Amino acid sequence: MMMRIGHGYDVHRLKEGRKLILGGVDIPYEMGLDGHSDADVLVHAVMDSLLGALALGDIGKHFPDTDPAYKGADSIELLKSVGGIIASQGYKVGNIDSTICAQRPKLSPHIENMRRNIASALSIDISQVSVKATTEEKLGFTGEGLGMSATAVCLLIDA
Ligand code: MG
């Protein structure tokens, strides 16, 4: 059995007047993440881990933010196409583990829906997708509420 491990990391700045989308969930909050797409920092980290596992670069390479086609893009839709790339390379997802760093708002009520959205986009079971959230104890840019970051690791198995 061939196995490949991948890692992803992403950061987006918080801004007023933007929706907060995390793991495809629209979360009520007074600010949202800024970016060319919907700025779903969690899904971006997950996609980078999947592409990284196969040494296929990152989402900036596959979905350039200079391309107007991706303006306001639904990151869950982009994740579906990354799933297609993985399959075309003869791999399937073993599991994904991820962490969102955010001081506020409280994310625990939304974690199940994030896991469900990611699993569904990749046609895998929710038990294969872990999403966690942590604050950084008011330290640094996430702690000061200036932005959010996310990390993800994944294991791919030859299909
Ligand atoms: Mg991003």
Short mmCIF file of C-alpha atoms and ligand atoms in Angstrom, two decimals:
data_model
loop_
_atom_site.label_atom_id
_atom_site.label_comp_id
_atom_site.label_asym_id
_atom_site.label_seq_id
_atom_site.Cartn_x
_atom_site.Cartn_y
_atom_site.Cartn_z
CA MET A 1 0.00 0.00 0.00
CA MET A 2 1.28 3.44 -0.95
CA MET A 3 0.66 6.21 1.57
CA ARG A 4 1.36 9.93 1.29
CA ILE A 5 1.19 12.51 4.06
CA GLY A 6 0.33 16.16 3.47
CA HIS A 7 0.35 19.39 5.45
CA GLY A 8 -1.45 22.69 4.84
CA TYR A 9 -1.42 26.10 6.49
CA ASP A 10 -3.37 29.26 5.72
CA VAL A 11 -4.08 32.70 7.17
CA HIS A 12 -6.74 35.30 6.39
CA ARG A 13 -7.28 38.77 7.80
CA LEU A 14 -10.58 39.60 9.55
CA LYS A 15 -12.52 42.50 8.11
CA GLU A 16 -15.90 44.15 8.67
CA GLY A 17 -18.52 43.71 5.97
CA ARG A 18 -17.44 40.18 5.01
CA LYS A 19 -19.19 36.87 5.72
CA LEU A 20 -17.39 34.46 8.03
CA ILE A 21 -17.24 31.13 6.19
CA LEU A 22 -15.40 28.25 7.86
CA GLY A 23 -15.61 24.69 6.58
CA GLY A 24 -18.40 25.83 4.29
CA VAL A 25 -20.48 27.02 7.27
CA ASP A 26 -21.77 30.61 7.28
CA ILE A 27 -21.11 31.63 10.90
CA PRO A 28 -22.84 34.65 12.43
CA TYR A 29 -20.15 37.15 13.49
CA GLU A 30 -19.54 40.89 13.22
CA MET A 31 -16.57 40.35 10.87
CA GLY A 32 -15.52 37.92 8.17
CA LEU A 33 -12.34 36.74 6.53
CA ASP A 34 -11.00 38.84 3.68
CA GLY A 35 -9.82 37.32 0.43
CA HIS A 36 -10.36 36.85 -3.28
CA SER A 37 -12.53 33.75 -2.76
CA ASP A 38 -14.88 33.23 0.19
CA ALA A 39 -11.63 33.14 2.25
CA ASP A 40 -12.53 29.85 3.96
CA VAL A 41 -9.23 29.50 5.80
CA LEU A 42 -10.03 25.97 7.01
CA VAL A 43 -10.90 24.56 3.60
CA HIS A 44 -7.84 26.30 2.11
CA ALA A 45 -5.55 24.56 4.63
CA VAL A 46 -7.28 21.23 3.91
CA MET A 47 -6.85 21.65 0.14
CA ASP A 48 -3.16 22.55 0.55
CA SER A 49 -2.62 19.42 2.64
CA LEU A 50 -4.25 17.23 -0.04
CA LEU A 51 -2.24 18.82 -2.87
CA GLY A 52 0.90 18.81 -0.73
CA ALA A 53 0.59 15.07 -0.09
CA LEU A 54 1.04 14.46 -3.82
CA ALA A 55 3.62 17.27 -4.26
CA LEU A 56 1.21 19.04 -6.61
CA GLY A 57 1.87 22.55 -5.32
CA ASP A 58 -0.81 24.58 -3.58
CA ILE A 59 -4.20 26.14 -4.24
CA GLY A 60 -2.54 29.34 -5.46
CA LYS A 61 -1.12 27.29 -8.32
CA HIS A 62 -4.38 25.48 -9.16
CA PHE A 63 -6.83 28.36 -8.51
CA PRO A 64 -4.83 31.62 -8.94
CA ASP A 65 -6.26 34.65 -7.10
CA THR A 66 -5.41 36.72 -10.20
CA ASP A 67 -8.06 34.73 -12.10
CA PRO A 68 -11.48 36.47 -11.99
CA ALA A 69 -13.09 33.02 -12.23
CA TYR A 70 -12.24 32.49 -8.55
CA LYS A 71 -13.50 35.84 -7.25
CA GLY A 72 -15.91 35.05 -4.43
CA ALA A 73 -15.41 31.34 -5.15
CA ASP A 74 -17.10 28.81 -2.90
CA SER A 75 -14.10 26.98 -1.41
CA ILE A 76 -16.16 23.82 -0.90
CA GLU A 77 -16.58 23.70 -4.70
CA LEU A 78 -12.81 24.09 -5.09
CA LEU A 79 -12.35 21.26 -2.57
CA LYS A 80 -14.51 19.02 -4.77
CA SER A 81 -12.18 19.65 -7.68
CA VAL A 82 -9.14 18.93 -5.50
CA GLY A 83 -10.84 15.64 -4.62
CA GLY A 84 -11.04 14.97 -8.35
CA ILE A 85 -7.33 15.68 -8.76
CA ILE A 86 -6.49 13.24 -5.94
CA ALA A 87 -8.63 10.54 -7.55
CA SER A 88 -7.07 11.18 -10.98
CA GLN A 89 -3.66 10.49 -9.39
CA GLY A 90 -4.91 7.13 -8.08
CA TYR A 91 -5.28 8.13 -4.44
CA LYS A 92 -8.09 8.37 -1.91
CA VAL A 93 -8.26 10.17 1.42
CA GLY A 94 -7.46 8.08 4.49
CA ASN A 95 -8.10 10.84 6.98
CA ILE A 96 -7.77 14.58 7.59
CA ASP A 97 -7.03 16.33 10.86
CA SER A 98 -7.27 20.10 11.10
CA THR A 99 -7.20 22.98 13.58
CA ILE A 100 -8.61 26.50 13.32
CA CYS A 101 -6.94 29.20 15.43
CA ALA A 102 -9.42 31.94 16.29
CA GLN A 103 -10.00 34.02 19.41
CA ARG A 104 -13.69 34.53 18.65
CA PRO A 105 -16.45 33.58 17.92
CA LYS A 106 -17.10 30.28 19.65
CA LEU A 107 -16.78 27.64 16.95
CA SER A 108 -17.77 24.45 18.78
CA PRO A 109 -21.46 24.64 17.72
CA HIS A 110 -20.35 24.59 14.06
CA ILE A 111 -17.68 21.90 14.06
CA GLU A 112 -20.00 19.00 13.12
CA ASN A 113 -21.33 20.91 10.11
CA MET A 114 -17.81 21.79 8.97
CA ARG A 115 -16.79 18.12 9.17
CA ARG A 116 -19.92 17.11 7.26
CA ASN A 117 -19.32 19.67 4.50
CA ILE A 118 -15.67 18.66 4.01
CA ALA A 119 -16.49 14.93 4.06
CA SER A 120 -19.33 15.38 1.62
CA ALA A 121 -17.19 17.44 -0.82
CA LEU A 122 -14.61 14.65 -0.84
CA SER A 123 -17.19 11.80 -0.87
CA ILE A 124 -15.75 10.34 2.34
CA ASP A 125 -17.23 9.54 5.73
CA ILE A 126 -17.46 12.20 8.43
CA SER A 127 -15.38 9.89 10.69
CA GLN A 128 -12.44 10.52 8.33
CA VAL A 129 -12.51 14.27 8.93
CA SER A 130 -11.42 15.90 12.18
CA VAL A 131 -11.87 19.63 12.75
CA LYS A 132 -10.71 21.26 15.95
CA ALA A 133 -10.63 24.87 17.09
CA THR A 134 -8.43 26.66 19.56
CA THR A 135 -7.74 30.17 20.71
CA GLU A 136 -4.14 31.32 21.02
CA GLU A 137 -4.69 32.77 24.48
CA LYS A 138 -5.07 36.34 23.14
CA LEU A 139 -1.50 36.16 21.79
CA GLY A 140 -0.43 37.14 18.29
CA PHE A 141 -2.66 38.12 15.37
CA THR A 142 -5.28 35.44 15.99
CA GLY A 143 -5.38 36.26 19.69
CA GLU A 144 -5.82 39.96 18.93
CA GLY A 145 -8.70 39.15 16.60
CA LEU A 146 -6.90 40.51 13.53
CA GLY A 147 -7.21 37.27 11.59
CA MET A 148 -7.58 33.52 11.70
CA SER A 149 -5.26 30.71 10.74
CA ALA A 150 -5.77 27.02 10.09
CA THR A 151 -3.54 23.99 9.76
CA ALA A 152 -4.36 20.59 8.33
CA VAL A 153 -2.67 17.27 7.84
CA CYS A 154 -3.94 14.41 5.72
CA LEU A 155 -3.09 10.87 4.82
CA LEU A 156 -3.69 9.68 1.27
CA ILE A 157 -3.81 5.98 0.37
CA ASP A 158 -3.50 4.52 -3.11
CA ALA A 159 -6.98 3.67 -4.34
MG MG B 1 -6.42 31.18 1.70
#
